[in-house]
Amino acid sequence: MATQYDLIVIGAGPAGLMAAKTAAEQSLKVVLIERRKDITKWTRADCMMFYGLEGGFLGEDLKVEIGKVIFPRNGFEVKYSGGLYPLYHWRVMSPGGHRIDFSGDNPIATVFDKEILLRDLLGEVEKSGVTLFSGTPGIKAENTKEGAKVLIKSEGKESWLEAKKVIAADGVNSRITESVGLNKERPPMGTFKVVQYIMEGVENPYPNSWVQIYGQSISPFAPPHFLQTVHGESLHKLGAIRPAPGNPEEDLKTVMEKSCLSSWFKKAKVVYKMGVSVKPKMPIEKPIMGNILAIGDAAAFVEVENQGALMCGYHAGHAILKEIEGKDGITEYIDWWQKSFEFNNPDIQRIAQGYAINPYYEDEEIDYLFSLVEGESFEGTINQYKIPKMLWDAIFRHKERIQRERPELSQKIEGIHSMTTQEAFTIDQEK
Amino acid sequence: MIKIDIEKCTGCGGCIDLCPQIAIALINDVVTIDEEKCNECKICVKVCPTNAPYEVEQ
């Protein structure tokens, strides 16, 4: 039986929209399915920055201009007609107010408007001739003799949709990767809940900055983050994460009421809440099962970021075209996937050390360690994989002093740094 | 029975993703529990970032 479509894409986030558009522009017959009806409404807490603008992040030297985002090394660009707000500093604070700045002369990131990015991509998808089924979740996928099929649900009725190839771009908690057996070697590291408040009336003394505040007294798991949105000084974002069943809103309340940043929030009001619940797993080394390719967060360690998602979509769209033409596009895609994302590097270990601060160290210990490096100057970056490494490298430059002044703390650090990523994330989930 | 407090729900879809029974779905972009499929395991209560799902006596 000849299938009606060349490609089914599941999920209309940045990865899925980009994959569908890229494939359809090469004249493939593409159907995109998405469980939401309003694809551009931003309900899910996530990253709202393009980053690594200092170069080299994800193997790319991303350029953000009015009207477009350019990926020169990957050889493509994406329309973006929304506003931008540049960030020059990543400021990390200890609970007692010791501050370490990673600052650049040029922007290290730029805040953008996710709804506009999605709206612009959707416009391109519609222009490229993709068939769009919104309000239609993809429940599971299976390989068939001639291709693959996806079980969808529309207007309360289940049915199978068939195509030569399938791209799963249904996010970090992908049902599709699970259903085709791609998660077999991926033990989950627990469930993590994120809440982000969009707030007005914040008095922010650090413009153009991404601010994070460490300390067990602030959050038992990870430092809450804070930054201005693309909507100017009137709207800021404050976000926190906790392992389930903990309540991240408690951390937001602590930052606003009982931290060294509280004075910023005296007149603040929450105007909008966003949430997300994720089950991170180690990345899928070879995210392919027969004719079903998993891209973006569906194959990743938590998040590829918006720019990573766009890159995945672009390369996956081309890989599928090659496959349909009888050539090998998948090997090339997987090579690119393994090379480009830092979480696919064995050095992923170092990420864990960045997160393994709040659960393991006392406030006073963090104050002591941060005070050792406060005032030193660091390369400007906002790369979540690079910062933990840079932070600890800086602290370790004072190793002898720590050994001399705080021998117990020195031993404690050594112990924590020998943990695997898996161990570091599998912390006391009931806390 | 588990119900969703629509005032608290941000529509993020975390519960839809993580429900082992595939009992939660978006109906016109509103998170809705299928009472026939729900076995009241309360995973949605545990994973919701804004505490929108709640248990009610039948």
Short mmCIF file of C-alpha atoms in Angstrom, two decimals:
data_model
loop_
_atom_site.label_atom_id
_atom_site.label_comp_id
_atom_site.label_asym_id
_atom_site.label_seq_id
_atom_site.Cartn_x
_atom_site.Cartn_y
_atom_site.Cartn_z
CA MET A 1 0.00 0.00 0.00
CA ALA A 2 1.36 3.40 -0.93
CA THR A 3 1.32 5.71 2.06
CA GLN A 4 -0.20 9.12 1.70
CA TYR A 5 2.66 10.97 3.40
CA ASP A 6 6.44 10.91 3.21
CA LEU A 7 6.84 12.16 6.75
CA ILE A 8 4.86 12.51 9.98
CA VAL A 9 6.28 14.99 12.48
CA ILE A 10 4.97 14.74 16.05
CA GLY A 11 5.11 17.95 18.04
CA ALA A 12 4.96 21.58 16.88
CA GLY A 13 7.62 23.12 19.10
CA PRO A 14 10.66 24.74 17.46
CA ALA A 15 12.22 21.36 16.50
CA GLY A 16 9.05 19.89 14.96
CA LEU A 17 8.04 23.08 13.14
CA MET A 18 11.55 23.44 11.70
CA ALA A 19 11.71 19.77 10.65
CA ALA A 20 8.29 19.93 8.96
CA LYS A 21 9.11 23.19 7.16
CA THR A 22 12.54 21.98 6.00
CA ALA A 23 11.19 18.68 4.65
CA ALA A 24 8.17 20.29 2.96
CA GLU A 25 10.34 22.95 1.31
CA GLN A 26 12.27 20.07 -0.32
CA SER A 27 8.88 18.94 -1.73
CA LEU A 28 8.23 16.08 0.67
CA LYS A 29 4.62 15.42 1.67
CA VAL A 30 4.59 16.23 5.37
CA VAL A 31 1.96 16.04 8.09
CA LEU A 32 2.59 17.77 11.42
CA ILE A 33 0.54 16.75 14.44
CA GLU A 34 0.33 18.73 17.67
CA ARG A 35 -1.82 18.17 20.74
CA ARG A 36 -2.44 21.87 21.36
CA LYS A 37 -4.91 23.81 19.23
CA ASP A 38 -3.20 27.15 19.77
CA ILE A 39 0.38 26.33 18.82
CA THR A 40 1.82 29.76 19.51
CA LYS A 41 0.48 30.23 23.04
CA TRP A 42 3.38 30.00 25.47
CA THR A 43 2.16 28.02 28.48
CA ARG A 44 5.17 25.93 29.32
CA ALA A 45 8.06 27.27 31.42
CA ASP A 46 11.26 27.13 29.41
CA CYS A 47 14.26 29.04 28.17
CA MET A 48 13.55 32.40 26.55
CA MET A 49 17.07 33.21 25.38
CA PHE A 50 19.28 32.56 22.42
CA TYR A 51 22.65 32.04 23.98
CA GLY A 52 26.29 31.24 23.56
CA LEU A 53 26.55 34.41 21.42
CA GLU A 54 30.22 34.63 22.41
CA GLY A 55 30.65 31.83 19.83
CA GLY A 56 31.16 28.12 19.64
CA PHE A 57 28.03 27.09 21.56
CA LEU A 58 26.58 23.90 20.01
CA GLY A 59 29.27 24.17 17.35
CA GLU A 60 27.66 27.37 16.07
CA ASP A 61 28.38 31.12 16.02
CA LEU A 62 24.77 32.22 16.30
CA LYS A 63 23.93 35.73 15.04
CA VAL A 64 20.70 37.40 16.05
CA GLU A 65 19.56 40.34 13.93
CA ILE A 66 16.36 42.29 13.54
CA GLY A 67 14.02 39.97 11.66
CA LYS A 68 16.11 36.79 11.75
CA VAL A 69 18.33 34.34 13.59
CA ILE A 70 21.32 33.21 11.54
CA PHE A 71 23.13 29.89 11.90
CA PRO A 72 26.23 30.53 9.71
CA ARG A 73 28.06 27.25 10.39
CA ASN A 74 24.93 25.18 9.87
CA GLY A 75 24.04 27.20 6.79
CA PHE A 76 20.51 28.38 7.46
CA GLU A 77 18.48 31.17 9.00
CA VAL A 78 15.13 31.43 10.74
CA LYS A 79 12.64 34.29 10.56
CA TYR A 80 12.07 36.04 13.89
CA SER A 81 10.18 39.32 13.91
CA GLY A 82 9.89 39.81 17.68
CA GLY A 83 11.82 41.99 20.12
CA LEU A 84 15.25 41.30 21.61
CA TYR A 85 16.89 42.17 24.92
CA PRO A 86 20.66 41.60 25.16
CA LEU A 87 22.34 40.05 28.20
CA TYR A 88 25.97 40.85 29.01
CA HIS A 89 26.30 39.20 32.42
CA TRP A 90 25.66 35.88 34.15
CA ARG A 91 25.74 36.77 37.85
CA VAL A 92 25.76 33.99 40.43
CA MET A 93 25.10 34.95 44.04
CA SER A 94 25.74 33.14 47.29
CA PRO A 95 22.99 33.27 49.94
CA GLY A 96 24.97 35.91 51.85
CA GLY A 97 25.29 38.10 48.74
CA HIS A 98 28.79 37.23 47.41
CA ARG A 99 28.60 37.69 43.67
CA ILE A 100 30.56 36.13 40.81
CA ASP A 101 30.15 37.73 37.38
CA PHE A 102 30.70 36.13 34.00
CA SER A 103 30.62 39.22 31.79
CA GLY A 104 31.28 40.01 28.16
CA ASP A 105 31.85 43.24 26.22
CA ASN A 106 29.43 41.88 23.63
CA PRO A 107 26.09 40.21 24.40
CA ILE A 108 26.46 36.63 25.59
CA ALA A 109 22.77 35.96 25.07
CA THR A 110 19.62 37.69 23.96
CA VAL A 111 16.17 37.33 25.43
CA PHE A 112 13.45 36.81 22.83
CA ASP A 113 9.71 36.30 22.61
CA LYS A 114 8.87 32.62 22.25
CA GLU A 115 5.33 33.24 21.02
CA ILE A 116 6.65 35.33 18.13
CA LEU A 117 9.28 32.71 17.26
CA LEU A 118 6.55 30.03 17.14
CA ARG A 119 4.17 32.30 15.21
CA ASP A 120 6.82 33.08 12.58
CA LEU A 121 7.76 29.40 12.24
CA LEU A 122 4.11 28.39 11.95
CA GLY A 123 3.66 30.93 9.16
CA GLU A 124 6.57 29.36 7.27
CA VAL A 125 5.21 25.87 7.90
CA GLU A 126 1.83 26.86 6.46
CA LYS A 127 3.51 28.47 3.43
CA SER A 128 5.59 25.34 2.77
CA GLY A 129 2.49 23.17 2.29
CA VAL A 130 2.66 21.07 5.45
CA THR A 131 -0.65 19.47 6.47
CA LEU A 132 -1.25 20.51 10.07
CA PHE A 133 -3.41 18.56 12.52
CA SER A 134 -3.66 20.63 15.69
CA GLY A 135 -5.53 19.42 18.77
CA THR A 136 -4.22 15.97 17.82
CA PRO A 137 -1.83 14.12 20.16
CA GLY A 138 0.52 11.38 18.95
CA ILE A 139 0.10 8.52 21.42
CA LYS A 140 2.56 5.96 20.11
CA ALA A 141 4.50 4.96 17.01
CA GLU A 142 5.41 1.65 15.39
CA ASN A 143 7.59 0.63 12.48
CA THR A 144 5.77 -1.07 9.60
CA LYS A 145 6.98 -3.06 6.60
CA GLU A 146 7.01 0.02 4.37
CA GLY A 147 7.60 2.81 6.86
CA ALA A 148 6.06 3.72 10.17
CA LYS A 149 2.72 4.60 11.72
CA VAL A 150 1.54 6.84 14.51
CA LEU A 151 -1.55 6.39 16.67
CA ILE A 152 -3.30 9.73 16.86
CA LYS A 153 -6.41 10.94 18.65
CA SER A 154 -8.65 13.49 17.07
CA GLU A 155 -12.12 14.57 18.21
CA GLY A 156 -12.05 11.71 20.72
CA LYS A 157 -11.37 9.06 18.04
CA GLU A 158 -8.15 7.06 17.72
CA SER A 159 -6.71 6.21 14.31
CA TRP A 160 -3.39 5.27 12.70
CA LEU A 161 -1.55 7.67 10.42
CA GLU A 162 1.04 6.13 8.08
CA ALA A 163 4.10 7.50 6.33
CA LYS A 164 7.51 6.46 5.04
CA LYS A 165 9.27 8.18 7.95
CA VAL A 166 8.40 9.60 11.37
CA ILE A 167 10.13 12.35 13.35
CA ALA A 168 9.38 12.42 17.09
CA ALA A 169 9.72 16.02 18.30
CA ASP A 170 7.34 15.66 21.21
CA GLY A 171 9.67 16.96 23.88
CA VAL A 172 11.56 15.86 26.96
CA ASN A 173 8.80 13.51 28.19
CA SER A 174 8.32 12.03 24.70
CA ARG A 175 5.70 9.27 24.53
CA ILE A 176 7.04 8.28 21.13
CA THR A 177 10.64 7.48 22.21
CA GLU A 178 9.15 5.42 25.05
CA SER A 179 6.74 3.55 22.75
CA VAL A 180 9.43 2.54 20.24
CA GLY A 181 11.87 1.33 22.89
CA LEU A 182 14.43 4.14 22.64
CA ASN A 183 14.31 4.72 26.41
CA LYS A 184 15.38 1.19 27.38
CA GLU A 185 18.92 2.23 28.35
CA ARG A 186 17.80 5.51 29.90
CA PRO A 187 16.93 5.25 33.58
CA PRO A 188 15.00 8.36 34.61
CA MET A 189 16.65 10.65 37.18
CA GLY A 190 13.44 11.58 38.94
CA THR A 191 10.75 14.11 38.14
CA PHE A 192 11.47 17.82 38.35
CA LYS A 193 8.94 20.61 38.61
CA VAL A 194 9.59 24.14 37.37
CA VAL A 195 7.52 27.24 38.02
CA GLN A 196 8.25 30.61 36.46
CA TYR A 197 6.53 33.84 37.44
CA ILE A 198 6.24 36.74 35.02
CA MET A 199 6.16 39.76 37.32
CA GLU A 200 5.64 43.48 37.17
CA GLY A 201 6.96 46.12 39.57
CA VAL A 202 10.36 44.52 40.19
CA GLU A 203 13.21 46.90 41.00
CA ASN A 204 16.11 45.18 39.27
CA PRO A 205 19.54 46.69 39.98
CA TYR A 206 21.19 44.33 37.45
CA PRO A 207 19.88 45.10 33.95
CA ASN A 208 21.09 42.98 31.03
CA SER A 209 21.84 40.12 33.41
CA TRP A 210 20.84 36.57 34.15
CA VAL A 211 20.96 36.26 37.95
CA GLN A 212 21.04 33.03 39.96
CA ILE A 213 20.99 32.74 43.71
CA TYR A 214 22.45 29.68 45.41
CA GLY A 215 21.88 28.37 48.94
CA GLN A 216 19.97 25.64 50.73
CA SER A 217 17.99 28.28 52.59
CA ILE A 218 16.70 29.51 49.20
CA SER A 219 16.03 26.17 47.52
CA PRO A 220 16.87 22.61 48.58
CA PHE A 221 17.70 21.64 44.98
CA ALA A 222 18.95 24.33 42.60
CA PRO A 223 19.42 28.10 42.44
CA PRO A 224 16.36 30.10 41.28
CA HIS A 225 17.02 32.36 38.28
CA PHE A 226 15.90 35.86 37.45
CA LEU A 227 16.01 38.10 34.37
CA GLN A 228 14.21 40.85 32.51
CA THR A 229 11.90 39.77 29.68
CA VAL A 230 11.77 41.12 26.17
CA HIS A 231 8.86 43.31 27.27
CA GLY A 232 11.16 45.83 28.96
CA GLU A 233 11.62 46.89 32.53
CA SER A 234 7.94 46.36 33.29
CA LEU A 235 8.13 42.54 33.11
CA HIS A 236 10.67 40.24 34.74
CA LYS A 237 10.85 36.46 35.07
CA LEU A 238 11.69 34.54 38.23
CA GLY A 239 11.97 30.75 38.06
CA ALA A 240 12.69 27.81 40.36
CA ILE A 241 12.98 24.03 40.13
CA ARG A 242 12.39 21.24 42.66
CA PRO A 243 12.21 17.49 42.51
CA ALA A 244 8.61 16.15 42.76
CA PRO A 245 6.62 16.22 44.95
CA GLY A 246 8.31 19.43 46.23
CA ASN A 247 6.78 22.82 45.51
CA PRO A 248 9.02 25.22 43.53
CA GLU A 249 6.68 28.11 44.38
CA GLU A 250 8.06 27.95 47.94
CA ASP A 251 11.51 28.83 46.56
CA LEU A 252 10.08 31.77 44.62
CA LYS A 253 8.42 33.01 47.80
CA THR A 254 11.73 32.70 49.68
CA VAL A 255 13.61 34.71 47.04
CA MET A 256 10.97 37.44 47.17
CA GLU A 257 10.55 37.57 50.94
CA LYS A 258 13.63 36.21 52.72
CA SER A 259 16.72 36.45 50.52
CA CYS A 260 19.43 39.03 49.88
CA LEU A 261 17.39 39.96 46.76
CA SER A 262 14.10 40.57 48.62
CA SER A 263 14.30 44.35 48.39
CA TRP A 264 13.91 44.06 44.60
CA PHE A 265 10.46 42.49 45.01
CA LYS A 266 8.82 44.83 47.53
CA LYS A 267 6.33 46.19 44.99
CA ALA A 268 6.31 43.16 42.69
CA LYS A 269 3.15 41.45 41.48
CA VAL A 270 2.83 38.10 39.68
CA VAL A 271 0.94 38.64 36.44
CA TYR A 272 1.39 35.23 34.82
CA LYS A 273 2.54 31.74 35.89
CA MET A 274 4.14 29.08 33.76
CA GLY A 275 5.01 25.55 34.76
CA VAL A 276 6.62 22.40 33.53
CA SER A 277 7.23 18.91 34.84
CA VAL A 278 10.11 16.93 33.34
CA LYS A 279 11.63 13.50 33.69
CA PRO A 280 15.23 13.96 32.52
CA LYS A 281 17.11 10.97 31.15
CA MET A 282 20.60 10.56 29.73
CA PRO A 283 20.71 11.48 26.01
CA ILE A 284 19.96 8.85 23.35
CA GLU A 285 23.23 8.08 21.62
CA LYS A 286 21.59 6.83 18.40
CA PRO A 287 18.09 8.34 18.38
CA ILE A 288 16.73 6.14 15.56
CA MET A 289 14.53 3.04 15.59
CA GLY A 290 13.79 1.75 12.10
CA ASN A 291 12.02 4.60 10.34
CA ILE A 292 11.41 6.66 13.47
CA LEU A 293 13.90 9.43 14.35
CA ALA A 294 13.77 11.26 17.71
CA ILE A 295 15.01 14.85 17.65
CA GLY A 296 15.43 17.78 20.02
CA ASP A 297 14.45 17.33 23.65
CA ALA A 298 12.81 13.97 22.80
CA ALA A 299 16.32 12.53 22.45
CA ALA A 300 18.23 14.79 24.82
CA PHE A 301 19.34 15.28 28.38
CA VAL A 302 16.56 17.68 29.44
CA GLU A 303 16.96 20.48 26.93
CA VAL A 304 18.59 21.33 23.64
CA GLU A 305 17.43 24.97 23.97
CA ASN A 306 15.46 26.74 21.25
CA GLN A 307 18.47 27.18 18.99
CA GLY A 308 19.44 23.51 19.38
CA ALA A 309 15.87 22.51 18.56
CA LEU A 310 15.92 24.60 15.37
CA MET A 311 19.23 22.99 14.35
CA CYS A 312 17.86 19.49 15.02
CA GLY A 313 14.77 20.25 12.94
CA TYR A 314 16.82 21.61 10.06
CA HIS A 315 19.24 18.67 9.93
CA ALA A 316 16.52 16.07 10.51
CA GLY A 317 14.43 17.50 7.65
CA HIS A 318 17.40 17.12 5.30
CA ALA A 319 18.30 13.67 6.66
CA ILE A 320 14.77 12.40 5.93
CA LEU A 321 14.90 13.81 2.40
CA LYS A 322 18.14 11.90 1.73
CA GLU A 323 16.68 8.69 3.15
CA ILE A 324 13.60 8.99 0.93
CA GLU A 325 15.91 9.52 -2.05
CA GLY A 326 17.57 6.21 -1.14
CA LYS A 327 20.69 7.79 0.37
CA ASP A 328 22.03 7.60 3.93
CA GLY A 329 20.95 10.73 5.77
CA ILE A 330 20.63 9.21 9.23
CA THR A 331 24.32 8.36 9.79
CA GLU A 332 25.19 11.96 9.00
CA TYR A 333 22.46 13.25 11.33
CA ILE A 334 23.62 11.06 14.20
CA ASP A 335 27.27 12.13 13.71
CA TRP A 336 26.14 15.76 13.88
CA TRP A 337 23.91 15.06 16.92
CA GLN A 338 26.75 13.42 18.84
CA LYS A 339 29.27 16.13 18.00
CA SER A 340 27.13 19.25 18.53
CA PHE A 341 25.55 18.82 21.93
CA GLU A 342 27.68 19.11 25.03
CA PHE A 343 25.49 16.64 26.93
CA ASN A 344 26.64 13.97 24.46
CA ASN A 345 30.23 14.56 25.58
CA PRO A 346 31.59 12.18 28.24
CA ASP A 347 32.48 15.34 30.19
CA ILE A 348 28.74 15.68 30.99
CA GLN A 349 29.90 14.78 34.51
CA ARG A 350 30.83 18.40 35.06
CA ILE A 351 27.22 19.52 34.61
CA ALA A 352 26.24 17.57 37.67
CA GLN A 353 28.79 19.43 39.76
CA GLY A 354 27.13 22.72 38.89
CA TYR A 355 23.77 21.47 40.08
CA ALA A 356 25.20 19.57 43.03
CA ILE A 357 25.65 22.66 45.19
CA ASN A 358 22.40 23.44 47.00
CA PRO A 359 21.58 19.88 48.08
CA TYR A 360 25.07 19.25 49.41
CA TYR A 361 26.55 22.44 50.84
CA GLU A 362 25.54 24.62 53.78
CA ASP A 363 24.81 28.29 53.09
CA GLU A 364 27.90 29.26 55.05
CA GLU A 365 30.10 26.95 52.92
CA ILE A 366 28.75 28.49 49.69
CA ASP A 367 29.37 31.98 51.08
CA TYR A 368 32.96 30.99 51.93
CA LEU A 369 33.66 29.42 48.50
CA PHE A 370 32.07 32.29 46.55
CA SER A 371 33.95 34.88 48.65
CA LEU A 372 37.25 33.31 47.52
CA VAL A 373 36.57 34.13 43.87
CA GLU A 374 34.37 37.22 44.23
CA GLY A 375 35.82 40.14 42.27
CA GLU A 376 37.89 37.94 39.92
CA SER A 377 37.06 38.47 36.27
CA PHE A 378 35.67 35.68 34.14
CA GLU A 379 34.95 35.19 30.48
CA GLY A 380 31.42 36.20 29.55
CA THR A 381 29.22 33.19 28.93
CA ILE A 382 25.77 31.93 29.74
CA ASN A 383 26.42 28.36 28.65
CA GLN A 384 24.88 26.08 31.25
CA TYR A 385 27.44 23.37 30.53
CA LYS A 386 30.45 25.67 30.66
CA ILE A 387 29.55 27.78 33.73
CA PRO A 388 29.69 24.97 36.33
CA LYS A 389 33.10 23.95 35.05
CA MET A 390 34.39 27.54 35.06
CA LEU A 391 32.98 28.15 38.52
CA TRP A 392 34.64 25.09 40.03
CA ASP A 393 37.91 25.66 38.14
CA ALA A 394 38.01 29.14 39.70
CA ILE A 395 37.30 27.76 43.18
CA PHE A 396 39.94 25.06 42.71
CA ARG A 397 42.57 27.72 42.04
CA HIS A 398 42.24 28.37 45.80
CA LYS A 399 42.51 24.67 46.63
CA GLU A 400 45.51 25.01 48.94
CA ARG A 401 43.83 27.77 50.89
CA ILE A 402 40.64 25.71 51.26
CA GLN A 403 42.71 22.69 52.40
CA ARG A 404 44.49 24.85 54.94
CA GLU A 405 41.51 26.85 56.22
CA ARG A 406 38.69 24.31 55.84
CA PRO A 407 40.11 20.75 55.61
CA GLU A 408 36.69 19.11 56.14
CA LEU A 409 35.07 21.20 53.42
CA SER A 410 37.96 20.36 51.09
CA GLN A 411 37.34 16.62 51.59
CA LYS A 412 33.60 17.08 51.15
CA ILE A 413 34.13 18.79 47.76
CA GLU A 414 36.33 15.93 46.61
CA GLY A 415 33.64 13.39 47.51
CA ILE A 416 30.87 15.28 45.75
CA HIS A 417 32.99 15.72 42.64
CA SER A 418 33.45 11.99 42.26
CA MET A 419 29.68 11.46 41.85
CA THR A 420 28.23 10.56 38.46
CA THR A 421 25.54 12.71 36.84
CA GLN A 422 23.05 9.96 37.62
CA GLU A 423 23.97 10.02 41.32
CA ALA A 424 24.00 13.80 41.56
CA PHE A 425 20.48 14.10 40.15
CA THR A 426 19.06 11.20 42.09
CA ILE A 427 19.06 13.20 45.28
CA ASP A 428 16.60 12.95 48.10
CA GLN A 429 13.42 13.24 46.04
CA GLU A 430 11.21 13.62 49.10
CA LYS A 431 12.95 16.76 50.33
CA MET B 1 -11.86 11.00 41.82
CA ILE B 2 -9.14 13.42 40.66
CA LYS B 3 -10.15 16.82 39.32
CA ILE B 4 -8.13 19.73 37.89
CA ASP B 5 -8.43 23.23 39.30
CA ILE B 6 -8.44 25.16 36.04
CA GLU B 7 -7.59 28.40 37.86
CA LYS B 8 -4.30 26.89 39.05
CA CYS B 9 -3.51 24.93 35.86
CA THR B 10 -0.96 26.64 33.58
CA GLY B 11 -1.65 24.18 30.74
CA CYS B 12 1.99 23.04 30.62
CA GLY B 13 1.02 19.44 29.94
CA GLY B 14 3.39 17.80 32.44
CA CYS B 15 0.59 15.60 33.80
CA ILE B 16 -0.46 14.63 30.25
CA ASP B 17 3.10 13.48 29.54
CA LEU B 18 3.60 11.59 32.78
CA CYS B 19 0.18 9.96 33.40
CA PRO B 20 0.83 6.19 33.19
CA GLN B 21 -2.76 5.52 32.09
CA ILE B 22 -2.70 8.11 29.27
CA ALA B 23 -5.88 9.34 30.97
CA ILE B 24 -5.19 13.08 30.64
CA ALA B 25 -5.52 15.06 27.45
CA LEU B 26 -6.03 18.55 26.13
CA ILE B 27 -9.60 19.10 25.02
CA ASN B 28 -9.69 22.47 23.25
CA ASP B 29 -6.43 23.30 25.06
CA VAL B 30 -7.94 22.62 28.50
CA VAL B 31 -6.32 19.84 30.56
CA THR B 32 -9.00 17.19 31.09
CA ILE B 33 -8.97 13.85 32.97
CA ASP B 34 -10.78 10.89 31.43
CA GLU B 35 -12.55 9.45 34.49
CA GLU B 36 -12.99 6.05 32.82
CA LYS B 37 -9.23 5.63 32.27
CA CYS B 38 -8.02 7.26 35.53
CA ASN B 39 -7.08 4.73 38.21
CA GLU B 40 -6.40 7.45 40.81
CA CYS B 41 -2.66 6.73 41.09
CA LYS B 42 -2.22 10.45 41.84
CA ILE B 43 0.99 10.83 39.84
CA CYS B 44 -0.55 13.98 38.34
CA VAL B 45 -0.98 15.38 41.86
CA LYS B 46 2.68 14.64 42.58
CA VAL B 47 4.15 16.06 39.35
CA CYS B 48 2.02 19.17 38.81
CA PRO B 49 4.21 22.26 39.32
CA THR B 50 1.29 24.42 40.47
CA ASN B 51 -0.80 21.89 42.47
CA ALA B 52 -3.78 22.01 40.11
CA PRO B 53 -5.01 18.39 40.41
CA TYR B 54 -6.89 17.51 43.60
CA GLU B 55 -8.75 14.53 44.98
CA VAL B 56 -12.48 14.67 45.65
CA GLU B 57 -14.62 12.16 47.54
CA GLN B 58 -17.09 10.44 45.23
#
